[in-house]
Amino acid sequence: MGSTITSSHEAIGLEEKYGAHNYHPLEVVLNKGEGVFLWDVEGKRYFDFLSAYSAVNQGHCHPRIINALIEQAKELTLTSRAFYNDKLGIAEKYVCETFGYNKALFMNSGAEANETAIKLARKWGYTKKGIPDNEAVIVAVKKNFHGRTTSIISASTDPSSRNGFGPFMPGFEIIDYDNIEAIEKALKNPNVCGLWIEPIQGEAGVYVPKYGYLKAAADLCKKHNVLLMMDEIQTGIARTGKMLASDHEGVRPDLLILGKALSGGVLPISVVLADDDIMLVIKPGEHGSTFGGNPMAAAVVMEALQVVKDENLAANAEKLGTVFRQRMNALKVKSDLIKLVRGKGLLNAIIINDSPESETAWNLCLKFAEHGLLAKPTHGNIIRLAPPLVITEEQIHECCDIIEKCVLNFKK
Ligand code: PLP
């Protein structure tokens, strides 16, 4: 066992020396979280405006979720799916009833859930739609982010996700996002089995499509007998002001893909939900995961979702999201630094008036951190602002005051 860290400098040095350099973190070293707050090893307190990429919607270390984790950990943690356990079925029933589907398939990371959805869509395409063997096509969109596995990055258009990692998996067609005509055209190909989209593109910079896009996508999928594969890993579980971002347009995807806040950030848990005619195309032995659907995940997922319902987090996100955007739009009028404010619920972004290659957004985030608020740019000049959904109206105003002060005093 290693010794205890005594300074940020020491922790950063260790990661630099012994860890892979696959991230570029802000230089804060955190050792405690509670609700909307994080603390660094020097004892400084911050508002968390990233929420671990929306995994911590319920707030850090929510006592009910932590308790569910501890109680289950004392009884049974892992059996693998070689045997039944007494928690998985209850959790499957709970998530199916919560989201309105016949069946659930639990995995761990978001990428794995997307991989699962790809396999389900392809197998459905061959066995139900009659697509010739190995010719299934999944239509994805530009600037998507679905994870980091080699097949998922085959559908990516982001050079930093792809470059140097080929050869790529065939079977994807990439079209423009937020373009209904492009969907109509792509879905005419009879070999298309799935349309794979995020209802709001989070990683790309919180791109909110025009109202009506999701509904039109769902209608076109129905018309062309194509599965709508909705990646709600970042947007789901109350983040955008409704339980699912698809709910804003009354859309029910054929394959619903969830992760992150399913556990409130305490374990990697993801799930794919679908009805029987789709889910049952996968037979025993054709897909799985040693940890997927383990008893700890089962106990945690139920408590984490129940917290979202009991604490009305969707309604809070809707209400405080409006307050937040009003404040940011008012700031935009006062400062040339902000070009645009966009988002839904508490998934928002400010676009900085500088080139994506500039350091301006990064330097502004350093100022935020200095003043006790943690956020990070996504794609250069876009700063995503996504606090835990347990934030109060008073706290939102306090955070807007911090952002305002930093923006108005910022010198390039
Ligand atoms: N899909 C979306 C929309 C995401 O935002 C992310 C992560 O940010 C993923 C998939 C990948 O999830 P994970 O990092 O758990 O594999």
PDB file of N, CA and C and ligand atoms in Angstrom, residues 109-111 114 145-147 198 203 231 233-234 260, ligand 1:
ATOM      1  N   SER A 109     -19.805   0.140 -18.167  1.00  0.00           N
ATOM      2  CA  SER A 109     -19.526   1.478 -18.699  1.00  0.00           C
ATOM      3  C   SER A 109     -20.555   1.858 -19.766  1.00  0.00           C
ATOM      4  N   GLY A 110     -20.565   3.156 -20.079  1.00  0.00           N
ATOM      5  CA  GLY A 110     -21.434   3.628 -21.141  1.00  0.00           C
ATOM      6  C   GLY A 110     -21.048   3.032 -22.486  1.00  0.00           C
ATOM      7  N   ALA A 111     -19.748   2.936 -22.729  1.00  0.00           N
ATOM      8  CA  ALA A 111     -19.289   2.372 -24.006  1.00  0.00           C
ATOM      9  C   ALA A 111     -19.809   0.943 -24.177  1.00  0.00           C
ATOM     10  N   ASN A 114     -23.367   0.970 -25.243  1.00  0.00           N
ATOM     11  CA  ASN A 114     -23.492   1.275 -26.672  1.00  0.00           C
ATOM     12  C   ASN A 114     -23.083   0.084 -27.533  1.00  0.00           C
ATOM     13  N   PHE A 145     -20.617  11.484 -29.597  1.00  0.00           N
ATOM     14  CA  PHE A 145     -19.699  10.857 -28.642  1.00  0.00           C
ATOM     15  C   PHE A 145     -20.429   9.707 -27.965  1.00  0.00           C
ATOM     16  N   HIS A 146     -19.958   8.476 -28.242  1.00  0.00           N
ATOM     17  CA  HIS A 146     -20.604   7.303 -27.657  1.00  0.00           C
ATOM     18  C   HIS A 146     -19.632   6.463 -26.847  1.00  0.00           C
ATOM     19  N   GLY A 147     -18.363   6.889 -26.748  1.00  0.00           N
ATOM     20  CA  GLY A 147     -17.401   6.101 -25.972  1.00  0.00           C
ATOM     21  C   GLY A 147     -16.107   5.916 -26.725  1.00  0.00           C
ATOM     22  N   GLU A 198     -27.634  10.968 -29.954  1.00  0.00           N
ATOM     23  CA  GLU A 198     -27.810  11.539 -28.615  1.00  0.00           C
ATOM     24  C   GLU A 198     -28.892  12.623 -28.756  1.00  0.00           C
ATOM     25  N   GLU A 203     -20.812  15.879 -25.217  1.00  0.00           N
ATOM     26  CA  GLU A 203     -19.371  16.057 -25.376  1.00  0.00           C
ATOM     27  C   GLU A 203     -19.044  17.027 -26.507  1.00  0.00           C
ATOM     28  N   ASP A 231     -28.823   7.276 -27.268  1.00  0.00           N
ATOM     29  CA  ASP A 231     -27.773   7.308 -26.246  1.00  0.00           C
ATOM     30  C   ASP A 231     -28.084   8.438 -25.266  1.00  0.00           C
ATOM     31  N   ILE A 233     -26.866   8.443 -22.175  1.00  0.00           N
ATOM     32  CA  ILE A 233     -25.904   8.216 -21.092  1.00  0.00           C
ATOM     33  C   ILE A 233     -25.584   9.519 -20.360  1.00  0.00           C
ATOM     34  N   GLN A 234     -25.482  10.602 -21.091  1.00  0.00           N
ATOM     35  CA  GLN A 234     -25.194  11.897 -20.454  1.00  0.00           C
ATOM     36  C   GLN A 234     -26.470  12.713 -20.190  1.00  0.00           C
ATOM     37  N   LYS A 260     -23.833   6.344 -16.507  1.00  0.00           N
ATOM     38  CA  LYS A 260     -23.476   7.442 -15.598  1.00  0.00           C
ATOM     39  C   LYS A 260     -24.356   7.557 -14.341  1.00  0.00           C
TER      40      LYS A 260
HETATM   41  N1  PLP B   1     -22.261   8.166 -24.506  1.00  0.00           N
HETATM   42  C1  PLP B   1     -22.334   9.438 -24.121  1.00  0.00           C
HETATM   43  C2  PLP B   1     -23.413  10.316 -24.666  1.00  0.00           C
HETATM   44  C3  PLP B   1     -21.394   9.957 -23.223  1.00  0.00           C
HETATM   45  O1  PLP B   1     -21.465  11.238 -22.862  1.00  0.00           O
HETATM   46  C4  PLP B   1     -20.384   9.116 -22.733  1.00  0.00           C
HETATM   47  C5  PLP B   1     -19.356   9.625 -21.799  1.00  0.00           C
HETATM   48  O2  PLP B   1     -19.132  10.795 -21.659  1.00  0.00           O
HETATM   49  C6  PLP B   1     -20.352   7.778 -23.161  1.00  0.00           C
HETATM   50  C7  PLP B   1     -21.312   7.346 -24.041  1.00  0.00           C
HETATM   51  C8  PLP B   1     -19.282   6.838 -22.697  1.00  0.00           C
HETATM   52  O3  PLP B   1     -19.491   6.433 -21.379  1.00  0.00           O
HETATM   53  P1  PLP B   1     -18.307   5.740 -20.566  1.00  0.00           P
HETATM   54  O4  PLP B   1     -17.229   6.745 -20.387  1.00  0.00           O
HETATM   55  O5  PLP B   1     -18.948   5.305 -19.268  1.00  0.00           O
HETATM   56  O6  PLP B   1     -17.862   4.556 -21.386  1.00  0.00           O
END
